[in-house]
mmCIF file of C-alpha atoms in Angstrom:
data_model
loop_
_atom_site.group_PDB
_atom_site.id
_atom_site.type_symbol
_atom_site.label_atom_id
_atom_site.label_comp_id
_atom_site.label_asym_id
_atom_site.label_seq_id
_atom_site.Cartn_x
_atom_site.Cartn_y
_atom_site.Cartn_z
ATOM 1 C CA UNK A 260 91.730 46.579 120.657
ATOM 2 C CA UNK A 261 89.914 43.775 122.197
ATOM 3 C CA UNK A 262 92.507 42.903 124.607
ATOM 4 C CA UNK A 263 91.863 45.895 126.888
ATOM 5 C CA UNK A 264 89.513 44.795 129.957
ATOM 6 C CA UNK A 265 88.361 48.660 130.449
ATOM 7 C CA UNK A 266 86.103 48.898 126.848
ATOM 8 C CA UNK A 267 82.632 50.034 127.723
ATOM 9 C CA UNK A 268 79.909 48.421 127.339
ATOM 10 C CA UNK A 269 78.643 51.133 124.453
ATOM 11 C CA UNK A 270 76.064 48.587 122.786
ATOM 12 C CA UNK A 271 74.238 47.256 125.939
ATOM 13 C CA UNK A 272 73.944 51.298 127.058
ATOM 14 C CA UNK A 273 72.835 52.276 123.404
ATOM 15 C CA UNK A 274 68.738 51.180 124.508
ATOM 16 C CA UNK A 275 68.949 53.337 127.985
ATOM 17 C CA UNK A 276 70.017 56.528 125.511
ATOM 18 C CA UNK A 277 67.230 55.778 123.531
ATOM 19 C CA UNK A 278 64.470 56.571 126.617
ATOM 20 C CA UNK A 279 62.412 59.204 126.967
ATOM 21 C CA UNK A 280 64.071 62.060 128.819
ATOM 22 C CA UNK A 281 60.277 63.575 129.113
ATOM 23 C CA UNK A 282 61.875 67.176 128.405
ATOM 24 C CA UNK A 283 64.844 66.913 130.621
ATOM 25 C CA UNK A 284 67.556 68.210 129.866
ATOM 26 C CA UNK A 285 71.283 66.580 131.174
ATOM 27 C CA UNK A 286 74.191 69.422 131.306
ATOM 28 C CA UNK A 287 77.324 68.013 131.798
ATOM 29 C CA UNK A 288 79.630 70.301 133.478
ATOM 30 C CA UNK A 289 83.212 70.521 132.609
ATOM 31 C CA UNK A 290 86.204 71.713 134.163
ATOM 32 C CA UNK A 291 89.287 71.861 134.864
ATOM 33 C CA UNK A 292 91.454 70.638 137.513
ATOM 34 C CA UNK A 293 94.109 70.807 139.873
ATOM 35 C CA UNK A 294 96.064 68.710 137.635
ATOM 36 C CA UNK A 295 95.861 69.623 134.295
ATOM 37 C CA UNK A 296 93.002 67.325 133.638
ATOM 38 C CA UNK A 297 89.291 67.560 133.395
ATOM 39 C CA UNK A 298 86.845 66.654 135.672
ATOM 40 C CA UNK A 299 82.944 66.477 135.408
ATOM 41 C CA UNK A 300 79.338 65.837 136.941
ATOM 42 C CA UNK A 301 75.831 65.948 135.410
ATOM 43 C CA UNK A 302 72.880 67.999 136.707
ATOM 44 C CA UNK A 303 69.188 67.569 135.511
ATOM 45 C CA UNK A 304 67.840 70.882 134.040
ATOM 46 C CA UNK A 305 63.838 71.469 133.085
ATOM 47 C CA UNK A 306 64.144 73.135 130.418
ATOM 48 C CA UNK A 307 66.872 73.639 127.389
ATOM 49 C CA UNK A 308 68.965 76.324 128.166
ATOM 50 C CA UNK A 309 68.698 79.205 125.204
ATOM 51 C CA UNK A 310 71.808 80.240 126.782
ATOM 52 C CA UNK A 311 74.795 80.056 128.529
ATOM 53 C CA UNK A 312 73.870 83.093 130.952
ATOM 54 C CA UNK A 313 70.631 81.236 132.015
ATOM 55 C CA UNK A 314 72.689 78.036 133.652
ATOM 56 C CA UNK A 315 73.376 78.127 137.159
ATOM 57 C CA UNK A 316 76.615 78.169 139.309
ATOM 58 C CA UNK A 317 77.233 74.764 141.169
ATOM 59 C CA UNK A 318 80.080 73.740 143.477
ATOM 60 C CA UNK A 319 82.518 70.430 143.867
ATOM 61 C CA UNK A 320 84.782 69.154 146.537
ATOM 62 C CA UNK A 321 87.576 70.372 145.605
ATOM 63 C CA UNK A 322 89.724 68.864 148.096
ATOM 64 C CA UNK A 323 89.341 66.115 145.711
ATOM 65 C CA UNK A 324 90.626 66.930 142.962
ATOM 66 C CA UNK A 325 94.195 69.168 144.294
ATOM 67 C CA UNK A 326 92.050 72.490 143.967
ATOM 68 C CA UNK A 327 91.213 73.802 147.655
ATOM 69 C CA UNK A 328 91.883 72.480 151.321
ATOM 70 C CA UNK A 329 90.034 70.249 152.826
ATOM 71 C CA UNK A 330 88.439 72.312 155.666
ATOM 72 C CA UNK A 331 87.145 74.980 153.069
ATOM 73 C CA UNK A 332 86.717 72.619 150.298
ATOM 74 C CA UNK A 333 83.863 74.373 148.391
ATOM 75 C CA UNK A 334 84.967 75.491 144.858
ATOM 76 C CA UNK A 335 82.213 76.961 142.490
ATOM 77 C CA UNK A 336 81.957 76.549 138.714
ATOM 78 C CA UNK A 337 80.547 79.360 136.375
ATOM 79 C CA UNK A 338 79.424 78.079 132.999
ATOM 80 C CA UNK A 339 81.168 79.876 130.409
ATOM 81 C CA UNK A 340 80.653 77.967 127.155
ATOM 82 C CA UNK A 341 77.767 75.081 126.011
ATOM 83 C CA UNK A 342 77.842 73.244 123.255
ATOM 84 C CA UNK A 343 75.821 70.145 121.993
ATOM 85 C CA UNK A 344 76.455 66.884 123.773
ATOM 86 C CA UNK A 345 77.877 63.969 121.057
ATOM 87 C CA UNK A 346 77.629 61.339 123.329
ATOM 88 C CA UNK A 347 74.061 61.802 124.934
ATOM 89 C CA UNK A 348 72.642 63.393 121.535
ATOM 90 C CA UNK A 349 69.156 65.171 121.633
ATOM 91 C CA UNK A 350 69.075 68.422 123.440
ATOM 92 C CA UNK A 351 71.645 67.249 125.989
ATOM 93 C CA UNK A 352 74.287 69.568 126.452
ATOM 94 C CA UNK A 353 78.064 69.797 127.390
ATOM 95 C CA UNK A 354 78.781 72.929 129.737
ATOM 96 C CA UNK A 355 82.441 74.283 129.879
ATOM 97 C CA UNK A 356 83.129 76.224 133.439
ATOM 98 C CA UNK A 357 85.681 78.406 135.124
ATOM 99 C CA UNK A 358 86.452 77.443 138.627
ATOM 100 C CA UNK A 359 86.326 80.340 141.755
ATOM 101 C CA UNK A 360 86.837 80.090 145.093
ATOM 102 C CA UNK A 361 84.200 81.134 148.180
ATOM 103 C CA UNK A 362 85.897 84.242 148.665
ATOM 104 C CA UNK A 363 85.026 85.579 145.071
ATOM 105 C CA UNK A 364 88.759 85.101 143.443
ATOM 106 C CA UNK A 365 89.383 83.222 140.197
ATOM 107 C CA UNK A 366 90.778 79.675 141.680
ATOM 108 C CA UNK A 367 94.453 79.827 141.658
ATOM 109 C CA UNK A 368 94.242 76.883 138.766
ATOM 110 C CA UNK A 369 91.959 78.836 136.858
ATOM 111 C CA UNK A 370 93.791 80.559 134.044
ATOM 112 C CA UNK A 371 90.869 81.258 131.834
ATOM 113 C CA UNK A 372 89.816 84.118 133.741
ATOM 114 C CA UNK A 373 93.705 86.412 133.292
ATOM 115 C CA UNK A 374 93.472 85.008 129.509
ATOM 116 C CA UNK A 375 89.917 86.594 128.984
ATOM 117 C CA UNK A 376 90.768 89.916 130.245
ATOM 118 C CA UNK A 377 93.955 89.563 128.082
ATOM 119 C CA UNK A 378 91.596 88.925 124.967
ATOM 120 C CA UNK A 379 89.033 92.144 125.948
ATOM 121 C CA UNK A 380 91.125 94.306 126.147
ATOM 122 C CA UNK A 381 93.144 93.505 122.872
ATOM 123 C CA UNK A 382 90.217 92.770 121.039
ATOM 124 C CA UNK A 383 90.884 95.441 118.228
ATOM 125 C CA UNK A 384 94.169 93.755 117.252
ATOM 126 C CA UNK A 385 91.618 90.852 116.076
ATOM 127 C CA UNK A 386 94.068 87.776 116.763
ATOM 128 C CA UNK A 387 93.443 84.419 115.198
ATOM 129 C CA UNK A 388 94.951 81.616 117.089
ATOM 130 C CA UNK A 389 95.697 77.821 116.486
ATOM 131 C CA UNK A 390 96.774 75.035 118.500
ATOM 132 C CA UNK A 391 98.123 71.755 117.148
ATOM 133 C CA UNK A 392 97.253 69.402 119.440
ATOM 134 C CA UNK A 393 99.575 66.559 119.603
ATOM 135 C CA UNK A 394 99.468 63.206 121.655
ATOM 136 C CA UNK A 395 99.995 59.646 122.391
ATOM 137 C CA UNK A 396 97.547 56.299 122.772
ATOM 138 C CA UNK A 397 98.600 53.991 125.205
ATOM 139 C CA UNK A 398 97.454 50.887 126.174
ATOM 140 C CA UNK A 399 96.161 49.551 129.632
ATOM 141 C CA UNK A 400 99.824 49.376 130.518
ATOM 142 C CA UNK A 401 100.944 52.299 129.636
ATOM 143 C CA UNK A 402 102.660 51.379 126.208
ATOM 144 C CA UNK A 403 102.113 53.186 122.673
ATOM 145 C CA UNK A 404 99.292 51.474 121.346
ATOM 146 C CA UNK A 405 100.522 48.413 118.671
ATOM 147 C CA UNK A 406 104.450 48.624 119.806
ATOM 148 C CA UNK A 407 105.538 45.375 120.399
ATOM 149 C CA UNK A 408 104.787 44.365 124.245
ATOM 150 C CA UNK A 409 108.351 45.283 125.887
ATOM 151 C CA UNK A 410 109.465 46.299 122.447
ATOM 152 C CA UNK A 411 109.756 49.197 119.871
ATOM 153 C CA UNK A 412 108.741 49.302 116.307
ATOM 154 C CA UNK A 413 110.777 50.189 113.395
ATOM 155 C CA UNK A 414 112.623 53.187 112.833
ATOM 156 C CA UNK A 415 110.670 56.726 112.651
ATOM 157 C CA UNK A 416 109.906 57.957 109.061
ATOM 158 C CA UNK A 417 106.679 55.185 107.648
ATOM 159 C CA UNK A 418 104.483 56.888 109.950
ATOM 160 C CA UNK A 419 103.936 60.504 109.654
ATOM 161 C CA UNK A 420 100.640 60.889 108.071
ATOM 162 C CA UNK A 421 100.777 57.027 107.115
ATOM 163 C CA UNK A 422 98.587 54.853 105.875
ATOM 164 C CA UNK A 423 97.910 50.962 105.950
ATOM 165 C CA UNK A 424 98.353 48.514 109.033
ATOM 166 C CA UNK A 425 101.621 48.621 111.005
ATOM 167 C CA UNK A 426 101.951 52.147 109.986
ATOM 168 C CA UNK A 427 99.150 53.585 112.052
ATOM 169 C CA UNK A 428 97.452 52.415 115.219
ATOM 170 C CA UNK A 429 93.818 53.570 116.663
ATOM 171 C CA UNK A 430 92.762 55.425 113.523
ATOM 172 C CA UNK A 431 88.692 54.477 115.000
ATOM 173 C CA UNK A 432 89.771 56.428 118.093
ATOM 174 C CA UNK A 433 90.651 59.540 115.896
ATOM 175 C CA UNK A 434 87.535 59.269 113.620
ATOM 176 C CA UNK A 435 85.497 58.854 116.696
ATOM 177 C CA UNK A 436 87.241 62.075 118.179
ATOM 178 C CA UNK A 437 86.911 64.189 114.882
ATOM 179 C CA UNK A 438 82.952 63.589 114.578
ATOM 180 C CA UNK A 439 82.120 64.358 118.223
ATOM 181 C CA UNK A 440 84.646 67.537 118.274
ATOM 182 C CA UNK A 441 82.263 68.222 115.356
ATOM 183 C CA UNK A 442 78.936 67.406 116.538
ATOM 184 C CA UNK A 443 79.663 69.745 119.332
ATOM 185 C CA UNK A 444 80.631 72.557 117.114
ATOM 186 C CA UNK A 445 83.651 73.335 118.046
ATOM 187 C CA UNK A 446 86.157 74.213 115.382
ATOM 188 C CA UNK A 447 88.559 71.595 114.857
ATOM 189 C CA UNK A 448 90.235 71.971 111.380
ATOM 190 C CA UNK A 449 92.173 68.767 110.532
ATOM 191 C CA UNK A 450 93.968 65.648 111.946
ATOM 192 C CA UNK A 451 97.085 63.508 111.053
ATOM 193 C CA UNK A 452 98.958 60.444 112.210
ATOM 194 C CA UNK A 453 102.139 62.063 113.644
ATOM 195 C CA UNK A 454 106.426 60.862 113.435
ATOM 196 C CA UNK A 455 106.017 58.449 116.756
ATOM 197 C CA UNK A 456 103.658 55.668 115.910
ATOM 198 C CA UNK A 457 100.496 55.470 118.065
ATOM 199 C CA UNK A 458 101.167 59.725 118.252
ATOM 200 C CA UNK A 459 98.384 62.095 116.833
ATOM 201 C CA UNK A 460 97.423 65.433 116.030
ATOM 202 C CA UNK A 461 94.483 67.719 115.797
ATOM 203 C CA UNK A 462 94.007 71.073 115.126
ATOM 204 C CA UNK A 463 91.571 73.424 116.498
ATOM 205 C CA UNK A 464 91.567 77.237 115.145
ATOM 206 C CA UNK A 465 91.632 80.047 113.559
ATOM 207 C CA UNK A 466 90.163 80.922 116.368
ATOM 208 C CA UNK A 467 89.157 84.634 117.553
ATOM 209 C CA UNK A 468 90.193 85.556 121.168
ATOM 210 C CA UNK A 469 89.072 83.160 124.327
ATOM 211 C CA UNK A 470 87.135 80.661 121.907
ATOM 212 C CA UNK A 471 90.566 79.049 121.015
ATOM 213 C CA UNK A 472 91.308 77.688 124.594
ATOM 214 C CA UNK A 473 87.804 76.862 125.401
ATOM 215 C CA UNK A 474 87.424 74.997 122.111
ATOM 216 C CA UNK A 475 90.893 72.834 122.640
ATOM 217 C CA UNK A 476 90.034 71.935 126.446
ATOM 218 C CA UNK A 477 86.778 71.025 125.097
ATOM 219 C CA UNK A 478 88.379 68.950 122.163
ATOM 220 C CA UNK A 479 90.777 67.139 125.156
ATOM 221 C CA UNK A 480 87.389 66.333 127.300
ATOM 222 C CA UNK A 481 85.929 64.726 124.410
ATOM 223 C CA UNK A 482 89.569 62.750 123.483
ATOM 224 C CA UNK A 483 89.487 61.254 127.101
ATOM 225 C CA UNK A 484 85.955 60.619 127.017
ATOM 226 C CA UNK A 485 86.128 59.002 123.370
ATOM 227 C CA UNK A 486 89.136 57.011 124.327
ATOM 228 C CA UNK A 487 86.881 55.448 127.305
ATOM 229 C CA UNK A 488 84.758 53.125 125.017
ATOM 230 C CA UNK A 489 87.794 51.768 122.773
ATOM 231 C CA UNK A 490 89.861 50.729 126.013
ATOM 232 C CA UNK A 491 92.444 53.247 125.778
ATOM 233 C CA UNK A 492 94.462 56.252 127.584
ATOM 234 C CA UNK A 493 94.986 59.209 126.006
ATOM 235 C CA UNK A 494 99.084 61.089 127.367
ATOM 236 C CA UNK A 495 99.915 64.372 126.835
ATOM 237 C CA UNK A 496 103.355 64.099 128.257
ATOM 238 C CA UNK A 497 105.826 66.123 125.833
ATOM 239 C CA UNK A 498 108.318 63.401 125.758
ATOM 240 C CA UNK A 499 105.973 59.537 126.300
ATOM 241 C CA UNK A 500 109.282 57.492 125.530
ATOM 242 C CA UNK A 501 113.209 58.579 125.945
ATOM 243 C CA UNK A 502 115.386 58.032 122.899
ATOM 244 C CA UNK A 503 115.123 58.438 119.747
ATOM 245 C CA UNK A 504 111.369 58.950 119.159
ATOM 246 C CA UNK A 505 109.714 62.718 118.214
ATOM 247 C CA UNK A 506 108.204 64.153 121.332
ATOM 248 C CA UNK A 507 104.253 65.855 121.546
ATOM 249 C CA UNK A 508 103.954 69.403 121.427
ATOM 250 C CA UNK A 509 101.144 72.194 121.128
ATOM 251 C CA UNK A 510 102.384 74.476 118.535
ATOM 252 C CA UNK A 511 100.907 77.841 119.094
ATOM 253 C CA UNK A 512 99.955 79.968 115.322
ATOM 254 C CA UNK A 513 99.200 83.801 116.339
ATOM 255 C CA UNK A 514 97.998 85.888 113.951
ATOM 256 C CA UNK A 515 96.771 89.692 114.323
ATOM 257 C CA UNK A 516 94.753 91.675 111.889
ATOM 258 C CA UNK A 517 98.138 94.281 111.132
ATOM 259 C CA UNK A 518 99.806 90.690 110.646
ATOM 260 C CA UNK A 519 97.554 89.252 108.185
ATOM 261 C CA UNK A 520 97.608 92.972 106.259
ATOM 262 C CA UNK A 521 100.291 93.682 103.663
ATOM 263 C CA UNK A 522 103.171 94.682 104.908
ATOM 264 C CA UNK A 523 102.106 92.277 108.018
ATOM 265 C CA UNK A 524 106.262 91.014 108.117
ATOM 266 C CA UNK A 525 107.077 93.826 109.834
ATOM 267 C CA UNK A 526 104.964 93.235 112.452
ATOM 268 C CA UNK A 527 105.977 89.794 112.673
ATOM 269 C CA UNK A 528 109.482 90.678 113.055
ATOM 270 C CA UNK A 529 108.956 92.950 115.677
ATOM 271 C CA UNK A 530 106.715 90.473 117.993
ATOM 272 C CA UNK A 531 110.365 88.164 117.495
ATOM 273 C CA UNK A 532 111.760 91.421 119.293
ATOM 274 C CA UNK A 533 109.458 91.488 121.741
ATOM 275 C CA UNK A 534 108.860 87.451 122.730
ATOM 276 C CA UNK A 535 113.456 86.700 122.757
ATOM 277 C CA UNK A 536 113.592 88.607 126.047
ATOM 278 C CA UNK A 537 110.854 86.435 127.890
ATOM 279 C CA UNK A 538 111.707 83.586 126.566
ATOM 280 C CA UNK A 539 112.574 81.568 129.919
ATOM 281 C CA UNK A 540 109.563 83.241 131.078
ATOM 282 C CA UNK A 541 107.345 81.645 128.375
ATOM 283 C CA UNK A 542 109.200 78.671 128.920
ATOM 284 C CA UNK A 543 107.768 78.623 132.660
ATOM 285 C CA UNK A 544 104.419 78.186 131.362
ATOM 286 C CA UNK A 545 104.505 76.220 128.600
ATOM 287 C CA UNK A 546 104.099 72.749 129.864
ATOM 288 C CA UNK A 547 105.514 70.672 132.558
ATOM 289 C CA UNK A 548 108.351 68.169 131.136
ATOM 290 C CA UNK A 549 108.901 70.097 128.424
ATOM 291 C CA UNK A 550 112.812 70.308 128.751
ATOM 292 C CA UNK A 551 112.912 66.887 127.754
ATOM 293 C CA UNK A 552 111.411 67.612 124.489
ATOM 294 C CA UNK A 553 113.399 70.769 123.449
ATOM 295 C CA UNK A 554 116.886 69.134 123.704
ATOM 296 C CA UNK A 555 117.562 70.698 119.985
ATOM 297 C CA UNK A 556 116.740 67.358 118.397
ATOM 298 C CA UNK A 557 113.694 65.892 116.841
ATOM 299 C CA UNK A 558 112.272 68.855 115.137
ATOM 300 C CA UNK A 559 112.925 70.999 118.083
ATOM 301 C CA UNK A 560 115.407 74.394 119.296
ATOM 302 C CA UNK A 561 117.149 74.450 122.531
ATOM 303 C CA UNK A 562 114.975 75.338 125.997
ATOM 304 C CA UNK A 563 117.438 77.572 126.647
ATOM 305 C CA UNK A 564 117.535 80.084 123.828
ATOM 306 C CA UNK A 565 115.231 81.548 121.359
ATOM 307 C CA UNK A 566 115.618 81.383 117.774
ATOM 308 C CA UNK A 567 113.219 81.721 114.902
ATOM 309 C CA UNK A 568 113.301 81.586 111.234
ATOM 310 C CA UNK A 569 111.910 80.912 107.853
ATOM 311 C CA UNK A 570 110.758 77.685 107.483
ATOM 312 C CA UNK A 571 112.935 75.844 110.081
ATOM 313 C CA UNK A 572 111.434 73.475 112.528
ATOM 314 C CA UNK A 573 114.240 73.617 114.652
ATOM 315 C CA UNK A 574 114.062 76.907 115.704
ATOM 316 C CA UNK A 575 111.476 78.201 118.746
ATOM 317 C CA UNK A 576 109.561 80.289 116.468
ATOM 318 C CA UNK A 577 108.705 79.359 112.343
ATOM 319 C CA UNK A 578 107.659 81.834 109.931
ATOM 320 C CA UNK A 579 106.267 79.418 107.136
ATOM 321 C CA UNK A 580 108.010 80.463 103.841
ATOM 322 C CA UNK A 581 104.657 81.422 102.123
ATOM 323 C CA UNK A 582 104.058 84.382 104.523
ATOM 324 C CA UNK A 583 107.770 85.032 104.147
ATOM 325 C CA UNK A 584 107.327 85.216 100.570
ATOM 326 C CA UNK A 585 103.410 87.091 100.992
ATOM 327 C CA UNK A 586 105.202 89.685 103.652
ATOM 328 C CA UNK A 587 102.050 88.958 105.913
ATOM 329 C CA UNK A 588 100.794 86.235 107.484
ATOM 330 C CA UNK A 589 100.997 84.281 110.860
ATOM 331 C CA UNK A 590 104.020 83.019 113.167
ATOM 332 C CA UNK A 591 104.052 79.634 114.863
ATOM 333 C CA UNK A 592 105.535 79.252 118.342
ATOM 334 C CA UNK A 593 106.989 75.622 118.374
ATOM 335 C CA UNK A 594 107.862 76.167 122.002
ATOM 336 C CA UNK A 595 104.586 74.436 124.074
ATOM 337 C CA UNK A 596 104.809 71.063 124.849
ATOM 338 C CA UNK A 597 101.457 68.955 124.447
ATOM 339 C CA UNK A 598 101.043 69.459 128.527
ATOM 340 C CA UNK A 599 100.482 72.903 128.203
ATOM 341 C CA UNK A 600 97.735 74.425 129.212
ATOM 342 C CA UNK A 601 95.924 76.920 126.217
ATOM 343 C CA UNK A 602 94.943 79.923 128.211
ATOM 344 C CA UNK A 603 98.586 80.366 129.531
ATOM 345 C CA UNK A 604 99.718 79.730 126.324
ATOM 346 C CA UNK A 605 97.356 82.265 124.491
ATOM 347 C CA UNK A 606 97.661 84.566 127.273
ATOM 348 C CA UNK A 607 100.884 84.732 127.617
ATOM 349 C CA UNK A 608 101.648 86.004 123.787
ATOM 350 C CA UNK A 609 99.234 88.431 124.293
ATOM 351 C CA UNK A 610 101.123 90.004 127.369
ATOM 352 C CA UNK A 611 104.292 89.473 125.340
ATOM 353 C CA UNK A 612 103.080 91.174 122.485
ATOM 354 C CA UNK A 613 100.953 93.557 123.827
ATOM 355 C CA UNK A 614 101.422 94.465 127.411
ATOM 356 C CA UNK A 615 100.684 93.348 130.357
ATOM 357 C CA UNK A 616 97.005 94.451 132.508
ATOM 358 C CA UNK A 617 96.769 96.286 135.892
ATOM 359 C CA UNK A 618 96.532 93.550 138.507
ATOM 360 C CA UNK A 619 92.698 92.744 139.352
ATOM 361 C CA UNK A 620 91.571 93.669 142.943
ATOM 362 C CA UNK A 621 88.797 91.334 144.470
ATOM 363 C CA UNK A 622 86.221 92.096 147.232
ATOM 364 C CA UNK A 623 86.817 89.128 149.456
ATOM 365 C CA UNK A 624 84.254 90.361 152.301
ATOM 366 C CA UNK A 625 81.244 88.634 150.816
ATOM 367 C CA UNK A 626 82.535 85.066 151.151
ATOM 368 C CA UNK A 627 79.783 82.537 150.855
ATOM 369 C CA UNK A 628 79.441 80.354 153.783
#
């Protein structure tokens, strides 16, 4: 990877991380913006944090980054979720936000905030989620890392879950990734090289409630910030190069505690009744470009009709043929593309599944100035 001109300089800094910090602490905070993306800034605390309800709210410009206008561009950031920092060590710490605007409403980008009321108030259904996260390494100009410069490789088929050199591409990139996602706590349960070479996956979950999206935007935040020091970029589009080559999606496994039960088929087969009719309306929010990934090819259904089944990756919803076979288990929703963002995702089924919430009201008359 030593072609890239954007590798940091990792060993030079590696003697500034080892100065005293003379009980400082450095909070990173984290969140997410008007693009899909993440953006972040560091503030100096006194003390560690014991936890999250002691850090403070802070603000950003966020006519800067597509979230408010630019003459009332003050957008504040409640912490939400720490977790140990992997790349500052020590008692540095990573701080995941939500993002509200001066009047006192959730920002209209910040989805977290529908999703957690969606996750209280179904909490005695006890859902486990899990999100495969796939996506593509490019290169400083914008090619799959190791494809030929202006060229393709081979055929798909050697590299799903390969091994050995011209078979996989980056694998320091991925064991980098997997340790900090670690490090930081956050429940990531397995990664593989995926059909497209230079494509991977990881998985984050079971995970109860909220934790599942907070964990995978953490995971991506750590991915992009990983992906810095080896020279790389890090896409999520759902379909990186037309033709013949697998897309990148975020399949979506939902479990409840009546689904995991025996007997739990039934109750499978009636959240199939209930997610068919809003299927275009799932569709809406499941990631931006996905239509060019669900063209009924390449291990996926048709965007424009919903289908599941036992076993068969090319419908919108799998049953794996174990749970058919148990009469209880989980469902995975093959529909998200790798774009998508979790808490619409997660949200989303719960709504489906379980009905919708009264719409929130917001006092607006104590807007900070």
């Amino acid at each position: 990877m030593a072609e890239s001109k954007t590798v940091s300089n990792t060993g030079n800094l590696e003697k500034y991380r080892k100065l005293d910090q003379k009980g400082a602490v450095l909070a990173e905070y984290i969140w997410i913006d008007g693009s899909n993306g993440v953006r972040t800034k560091t503030k100096t605390l006194k003390k560690v944090p014991k936890s999250v309800d002691e850090l403070s709210e802070w603000n950003f410009d966020g006519s800067s980054t597509g979230q408010a206008p630019g003459d009332n561009s003050d957008v504040y950031i409640r912490p939400v979720a720490m977790y140990p920092d992997p790349f500052r060590g020590g008692e540095n710490i990573l701080v995941l936000t939500e993002t509200w605007d001066p009047d006192g409403s959730p920002n209209k980008f910040n989805y977290r905030h529908d999703a957690a009321r969606q996750m209280e108030a179904n909490a005695s259904h006890h859902v486990w989620f899990g999100l495969e996260q796939e996506y593509t390494l490019l290169d400083e100009y914008d090619w799959p890392y190791g494809w030929p410069k202006g060229g393709f490789p081979g055929p798909q088929g050697p590299y799903y879950c390969g091994v050995g050199t011209g078979k996989v591409y980056c694998r320091d990139i991925v064991e980098a990734h997997y340790k900090a996602c670690i490090y930081a706590g956050l429940n990531i349960s397995g990664v593989n090289a995926e059909v497209m070479p230079a494509q991977w996956e990881f998985q984050i979950g079971p995970c109860e409630g909220i934790d599942l999206g907070d964990h995978l935007w953490m995971a991506r935040f750590l991915l992009h910030r990983v992906a810095e020091e080896f020279g790389a970029k890090i896409s999520f589009s759902p379909k990186p190069i037309p033709g013949p080559w697998n897309g990148a999606g975020l399949h979506a496994n939902f479990s409840s505690e009546e689904m995991r039960k025996p007997g739990g088929m039934k109750h499978i087969e009636a959240a199939m009744k209930k997610l068919e009719p809003r299927h275009m309306d799932h569709m809406k929010v499941y990631g931006e470009g996905n239509l060019e990934r669900m063209t009924g090819e390449h291990e996926t259904a048709s965007a424009d009709t919903f289908t599941w089944g036992i076993a068969d990756r090319g419908s919108s919803v799998r049953v794996p043929r174990q749970c058919a076979k148990d009469g209880c288990g989980y469902f995975e929703d093959r529909r998200p593309a790798s774009n998508a963002d979790p808490y619409q995702i997660t949200g989303i089924l719960m709504e489906t599944i379980y009905g919708g919430l009264p719409e929130e009201n917001f006092d607006k008359s104590d807007e900070k100035k």
